[in-house]
Coordinates of C-alpha atoms in Angstrom, one line a residue:
X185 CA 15.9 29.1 6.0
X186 CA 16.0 31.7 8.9
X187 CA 12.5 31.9 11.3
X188 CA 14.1 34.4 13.6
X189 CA 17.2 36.7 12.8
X190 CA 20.2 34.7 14.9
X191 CA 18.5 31.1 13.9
X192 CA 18.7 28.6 11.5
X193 CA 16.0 25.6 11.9
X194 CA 14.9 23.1 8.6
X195 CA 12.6 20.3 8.6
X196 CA 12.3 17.1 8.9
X197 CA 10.0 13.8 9.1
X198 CA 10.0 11.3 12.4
X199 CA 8.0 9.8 15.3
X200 CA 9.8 12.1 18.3
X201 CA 12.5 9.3 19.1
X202 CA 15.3 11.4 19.9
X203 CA 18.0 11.2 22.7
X204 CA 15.9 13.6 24.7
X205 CA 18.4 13.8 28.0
X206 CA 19.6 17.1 28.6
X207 CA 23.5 17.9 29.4
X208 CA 24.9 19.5 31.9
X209 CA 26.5 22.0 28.8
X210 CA 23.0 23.2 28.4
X211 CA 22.3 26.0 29.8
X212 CA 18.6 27.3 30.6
X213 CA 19.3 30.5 28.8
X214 CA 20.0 28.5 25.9
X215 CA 17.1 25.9 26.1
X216 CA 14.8 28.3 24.3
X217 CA 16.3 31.4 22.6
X218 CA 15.0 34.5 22.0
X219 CA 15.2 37.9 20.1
X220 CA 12.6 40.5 19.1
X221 CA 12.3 42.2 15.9
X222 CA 9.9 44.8 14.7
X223 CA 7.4 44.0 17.3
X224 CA 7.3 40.5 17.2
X225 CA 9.0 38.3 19.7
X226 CA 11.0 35.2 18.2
X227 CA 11.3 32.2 20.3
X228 CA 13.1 28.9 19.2
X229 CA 13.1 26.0 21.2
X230 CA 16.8 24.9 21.2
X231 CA 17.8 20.9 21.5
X232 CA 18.0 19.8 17.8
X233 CA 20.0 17.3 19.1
X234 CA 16.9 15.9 20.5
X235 CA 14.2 16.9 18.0
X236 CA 13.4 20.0 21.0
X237 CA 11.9 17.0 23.1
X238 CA 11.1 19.8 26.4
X239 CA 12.5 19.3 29.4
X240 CA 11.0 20.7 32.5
X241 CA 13.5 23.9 32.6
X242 CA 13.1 24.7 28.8
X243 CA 9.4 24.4 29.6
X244 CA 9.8 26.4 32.4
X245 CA 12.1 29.3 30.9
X246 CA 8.7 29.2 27.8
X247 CA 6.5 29.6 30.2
X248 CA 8.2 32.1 32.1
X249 CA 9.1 34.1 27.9
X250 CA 5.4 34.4 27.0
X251 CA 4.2 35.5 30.3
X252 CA 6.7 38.9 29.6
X253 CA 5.7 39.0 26.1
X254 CA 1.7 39.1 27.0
X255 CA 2.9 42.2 29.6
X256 CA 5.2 43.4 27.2
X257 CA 3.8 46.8 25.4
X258 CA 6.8 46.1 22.6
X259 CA 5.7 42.7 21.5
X260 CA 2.8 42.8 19.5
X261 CA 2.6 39.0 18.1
X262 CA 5.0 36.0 18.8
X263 CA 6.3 33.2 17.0
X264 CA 7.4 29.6 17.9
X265 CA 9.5 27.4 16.3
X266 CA 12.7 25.0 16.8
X267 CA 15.8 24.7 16.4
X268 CA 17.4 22.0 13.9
X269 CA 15.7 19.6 11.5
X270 CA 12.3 19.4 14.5
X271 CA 9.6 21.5 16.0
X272 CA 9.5 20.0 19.1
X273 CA 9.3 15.4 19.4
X274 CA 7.6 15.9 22.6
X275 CA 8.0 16.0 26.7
X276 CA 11.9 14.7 27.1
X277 CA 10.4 11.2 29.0
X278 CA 14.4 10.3 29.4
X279 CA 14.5 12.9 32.2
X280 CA 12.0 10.7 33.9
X281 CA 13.0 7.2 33.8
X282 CA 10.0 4.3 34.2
X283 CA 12.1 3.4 36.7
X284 CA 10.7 6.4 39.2
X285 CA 7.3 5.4 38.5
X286 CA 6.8 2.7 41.2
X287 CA 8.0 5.4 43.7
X288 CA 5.4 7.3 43.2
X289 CA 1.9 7.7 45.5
X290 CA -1.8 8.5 43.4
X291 CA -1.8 11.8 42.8
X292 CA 1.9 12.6 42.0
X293 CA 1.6 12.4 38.3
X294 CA -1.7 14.3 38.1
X295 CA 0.1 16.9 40.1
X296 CA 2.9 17.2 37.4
X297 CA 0.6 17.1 34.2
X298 CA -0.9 20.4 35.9
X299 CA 1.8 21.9 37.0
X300 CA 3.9 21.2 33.8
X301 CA 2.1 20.4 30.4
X302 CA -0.7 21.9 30.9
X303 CA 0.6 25.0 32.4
X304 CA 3.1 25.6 29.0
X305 CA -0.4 25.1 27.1
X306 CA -2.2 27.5 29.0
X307 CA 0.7 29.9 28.9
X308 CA 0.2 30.1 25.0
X309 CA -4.4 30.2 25.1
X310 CA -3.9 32.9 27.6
X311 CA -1.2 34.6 25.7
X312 CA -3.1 38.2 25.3
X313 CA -0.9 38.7 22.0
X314 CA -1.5 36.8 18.6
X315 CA 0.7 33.6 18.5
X316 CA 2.0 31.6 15.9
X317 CA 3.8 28.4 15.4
X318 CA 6.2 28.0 12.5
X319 CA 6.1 24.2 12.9
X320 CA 9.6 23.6 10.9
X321 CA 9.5 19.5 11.1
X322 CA 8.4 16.5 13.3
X323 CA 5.5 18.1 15.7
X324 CA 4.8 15.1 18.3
X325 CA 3.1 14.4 21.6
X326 CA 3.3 17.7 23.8
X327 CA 5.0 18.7 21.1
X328 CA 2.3 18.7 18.8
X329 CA -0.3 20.3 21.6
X330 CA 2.4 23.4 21.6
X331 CA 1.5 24.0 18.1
X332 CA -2.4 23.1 17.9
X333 CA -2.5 25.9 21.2
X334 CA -1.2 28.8 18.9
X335 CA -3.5 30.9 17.1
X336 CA -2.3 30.4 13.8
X337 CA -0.4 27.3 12.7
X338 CA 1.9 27.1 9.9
X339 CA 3.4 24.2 8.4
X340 CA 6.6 23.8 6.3
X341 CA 6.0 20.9 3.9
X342 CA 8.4 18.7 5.6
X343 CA 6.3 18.9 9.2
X344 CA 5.1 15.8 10.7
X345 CA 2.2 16.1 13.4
X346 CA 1.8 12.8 15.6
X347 CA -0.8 12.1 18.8
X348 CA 2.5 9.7 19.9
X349 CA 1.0 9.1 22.8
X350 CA -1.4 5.7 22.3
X351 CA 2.4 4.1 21.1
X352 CA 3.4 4.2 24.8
X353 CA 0.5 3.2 26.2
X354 CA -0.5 6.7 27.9
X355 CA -3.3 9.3 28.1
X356 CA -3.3 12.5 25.9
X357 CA -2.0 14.9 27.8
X358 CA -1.0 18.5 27.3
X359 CA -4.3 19.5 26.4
X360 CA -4.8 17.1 23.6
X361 CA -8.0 16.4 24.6
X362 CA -9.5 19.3 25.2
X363 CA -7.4 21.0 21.6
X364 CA -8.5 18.2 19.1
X365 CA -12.1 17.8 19.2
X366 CA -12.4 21.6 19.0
X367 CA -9.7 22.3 16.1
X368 CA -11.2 18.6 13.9
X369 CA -14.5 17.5 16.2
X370 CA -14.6 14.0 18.1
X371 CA -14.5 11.0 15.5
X372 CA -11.4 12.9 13.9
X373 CA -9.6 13.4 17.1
X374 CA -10.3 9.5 18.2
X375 CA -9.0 8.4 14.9
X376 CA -5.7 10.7 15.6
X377 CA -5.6 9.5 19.2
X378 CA -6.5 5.8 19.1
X379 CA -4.4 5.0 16.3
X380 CA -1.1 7.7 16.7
X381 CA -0.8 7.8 13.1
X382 CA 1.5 10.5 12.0
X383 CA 0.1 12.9 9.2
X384 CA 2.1 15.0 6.6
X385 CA 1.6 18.5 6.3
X386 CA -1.0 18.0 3.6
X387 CA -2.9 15.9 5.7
X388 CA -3.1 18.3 8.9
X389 CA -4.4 21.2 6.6
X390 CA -6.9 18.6 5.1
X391 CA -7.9 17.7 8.9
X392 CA -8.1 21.5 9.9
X393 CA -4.7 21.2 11.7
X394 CA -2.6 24.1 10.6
X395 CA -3.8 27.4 8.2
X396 CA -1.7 26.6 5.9
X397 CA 1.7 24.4 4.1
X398 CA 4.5 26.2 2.9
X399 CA 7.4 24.9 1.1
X400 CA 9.9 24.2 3.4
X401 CA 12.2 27.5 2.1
X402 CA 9.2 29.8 2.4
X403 CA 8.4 29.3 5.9
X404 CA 10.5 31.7 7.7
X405 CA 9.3 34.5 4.8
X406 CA 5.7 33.8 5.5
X407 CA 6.0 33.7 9.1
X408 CA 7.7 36.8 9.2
X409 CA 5.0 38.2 6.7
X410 CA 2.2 36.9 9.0
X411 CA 3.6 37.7 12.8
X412 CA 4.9 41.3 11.2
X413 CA 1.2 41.8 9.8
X414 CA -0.7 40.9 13.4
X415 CA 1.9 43.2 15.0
X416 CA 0.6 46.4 12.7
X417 CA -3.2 45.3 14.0
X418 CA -4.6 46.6 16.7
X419 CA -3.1 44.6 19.7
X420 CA -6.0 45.0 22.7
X421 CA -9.0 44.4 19.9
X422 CA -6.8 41.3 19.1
X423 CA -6.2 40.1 22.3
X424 CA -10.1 40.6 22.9
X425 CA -10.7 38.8 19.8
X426 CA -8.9 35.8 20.9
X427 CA -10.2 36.2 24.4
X428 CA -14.1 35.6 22.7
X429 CA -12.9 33.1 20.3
X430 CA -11.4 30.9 23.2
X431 CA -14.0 31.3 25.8
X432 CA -17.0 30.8 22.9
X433 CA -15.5 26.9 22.6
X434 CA -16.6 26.6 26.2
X435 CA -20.0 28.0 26.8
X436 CA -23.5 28.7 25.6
X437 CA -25.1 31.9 23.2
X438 CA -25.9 33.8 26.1
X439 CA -22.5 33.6 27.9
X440 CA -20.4 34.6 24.5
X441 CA -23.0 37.8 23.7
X442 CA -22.1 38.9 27.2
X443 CA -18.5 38.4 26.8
X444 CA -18.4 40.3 23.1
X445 CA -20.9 43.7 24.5
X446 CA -17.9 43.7 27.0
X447 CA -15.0 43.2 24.9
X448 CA -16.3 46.0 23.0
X449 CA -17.3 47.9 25.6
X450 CA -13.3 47.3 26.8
X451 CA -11.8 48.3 23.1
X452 CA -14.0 51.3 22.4
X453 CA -11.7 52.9 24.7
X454 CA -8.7 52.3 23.1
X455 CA -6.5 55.0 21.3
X456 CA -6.5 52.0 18.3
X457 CA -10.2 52.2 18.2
X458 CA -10.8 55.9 18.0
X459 CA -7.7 55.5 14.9
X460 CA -9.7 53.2 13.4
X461 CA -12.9 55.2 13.4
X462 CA -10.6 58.3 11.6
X463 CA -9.0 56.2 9.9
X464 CA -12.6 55.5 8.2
X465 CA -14.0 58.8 8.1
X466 CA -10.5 60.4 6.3
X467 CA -11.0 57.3 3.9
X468 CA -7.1 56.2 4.7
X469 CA -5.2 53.1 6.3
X470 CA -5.4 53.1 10.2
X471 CA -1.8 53.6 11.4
X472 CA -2.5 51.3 14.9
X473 CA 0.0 51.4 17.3
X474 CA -1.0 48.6 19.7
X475 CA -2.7 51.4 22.7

């Protein structure tokens, strides 16, 4: 199957434990490639050779790919997927042996969850198009957090999702905490935490995890379908519409009210607005352009 027009991922089951270091062959260009087709920007994380376990310039070059595509007037949803028989096993913990952890003071690893992890997470929430992850095989760790942050979450049947985290003695990070309890409530994100057990597809839909399972050679088709059909909508009432959504996780009635008279007040001035409204009145399909 093809997600994007130059790549080729399929699926696969697992528990992240690939050969995660990067080689000096790899270049940053090629950690996470890119194309854009009919509005929709394709990015696939490129080590299959290491399930896409991130490293901290792949990371970096994502972070750095949705930024332009939020700016970017041509994009008008995005999709994310990997490379290979894996959607991505996780943060690539080979590039930092246990071996530097005793040289490091209090303080130094809280500095680089913020400044890594949760910055890639926070690149995707704050994405202002629609996002979606084609999640193609074994989702784990960070890994997993990259696909629970996009909007829309489809899952090939072969896709594996795993909090991996508990089965090396660390914290959730990458947003896990604060992504779980929202997308499944508390008890359900304890069980997936405490315990690390990995779930099938069919098992993240029934938890609330992804929109919906696909057999494994119709994922790139719906995909395509779905990212092609949020790049016809009107791209500023979306991006507001995700704003409210987001925010309303995180504050009371009276805050979200506010934030949706402005959102509105924001989008009534958009040319896709007034479309819509004619669209209405001459009883035919808006024809939205994303202004």
């Amino acid at each position: 199957m093809s997600l994007s027009p130059r790549e080729t991922p399929v699926g696969c089951d697992g528990h992240g434990e690939a050969d995660g270091s990067a080689t000096s062959t790899e270049s940053v260009e090629s950690l996470v490639l890119h194309t854009t087709d009919n509005g929709v920007s394709w990015i696939t994380l490129n080590r299959p050779h290491a399930l896409n376990a991130i490293t901290s310039d792949q990371r970096e070059h994502l972070i750095s790919r949705l930024f332009r595509d939020s700016a970017d007037h041509a994009v008008r949803a995005v999709v994310i997927t990997g490379a290979g028989r894996g959607f991505c096993s996780g943060a690539d913990l080979r590039a930092a042996p246990a071996a530097g952890l005793a040289e490091r003071v209090p303080g130094d690893v809280a500095r680089m969850i913020k400044d890594g992890a949760q910055r890639l997470i926070s690149a995707v929430l704050d994405c202002e198009k629609p996002v979606i992850a084609a999640v193609n095989g074994t989702a784990a760790g960070l890994g997993a957090h990259l696909a629970l942050a996009c909007d829309l979450v489809l899952a090939a049947e072969s896709a594996r999702f795993t909090e991996v985290f508990v089965r090396r003695g660390l914290v959730p990070d990458g947003g896990g905490a604060y992504l779980l309890p929202r997308l499944v409530g508390p008890q359900r994100a304890k069980e997936l935490m405490f315990f690390g057990d990995t779930l099938s597809a069919a098992e993240a839909e029934r938890f609330g995890l992804v929109n919906r399972v696909v057999p494994d050679e119709e994922l790139a088709g719906t995909a395509r379908t779905w990212a092609e059909r949020l790049a016809s909508g009107p791209t500023r009432a979306l991006a507001l519409t995700k704003q409210l959504v987001n925010a309303s996780l995180d504050g009371g009635r009276a805050a979200a009210f506010a934030a949706e008279a402005a959102a509105q007040e924001i989008n009534s001035a958009t040319a896709d607005a007034a479309e819509g409204v004619v669209a209405f009145v001459e009883r035919r399909d808006a024809a939205f352009r994303g202004r």
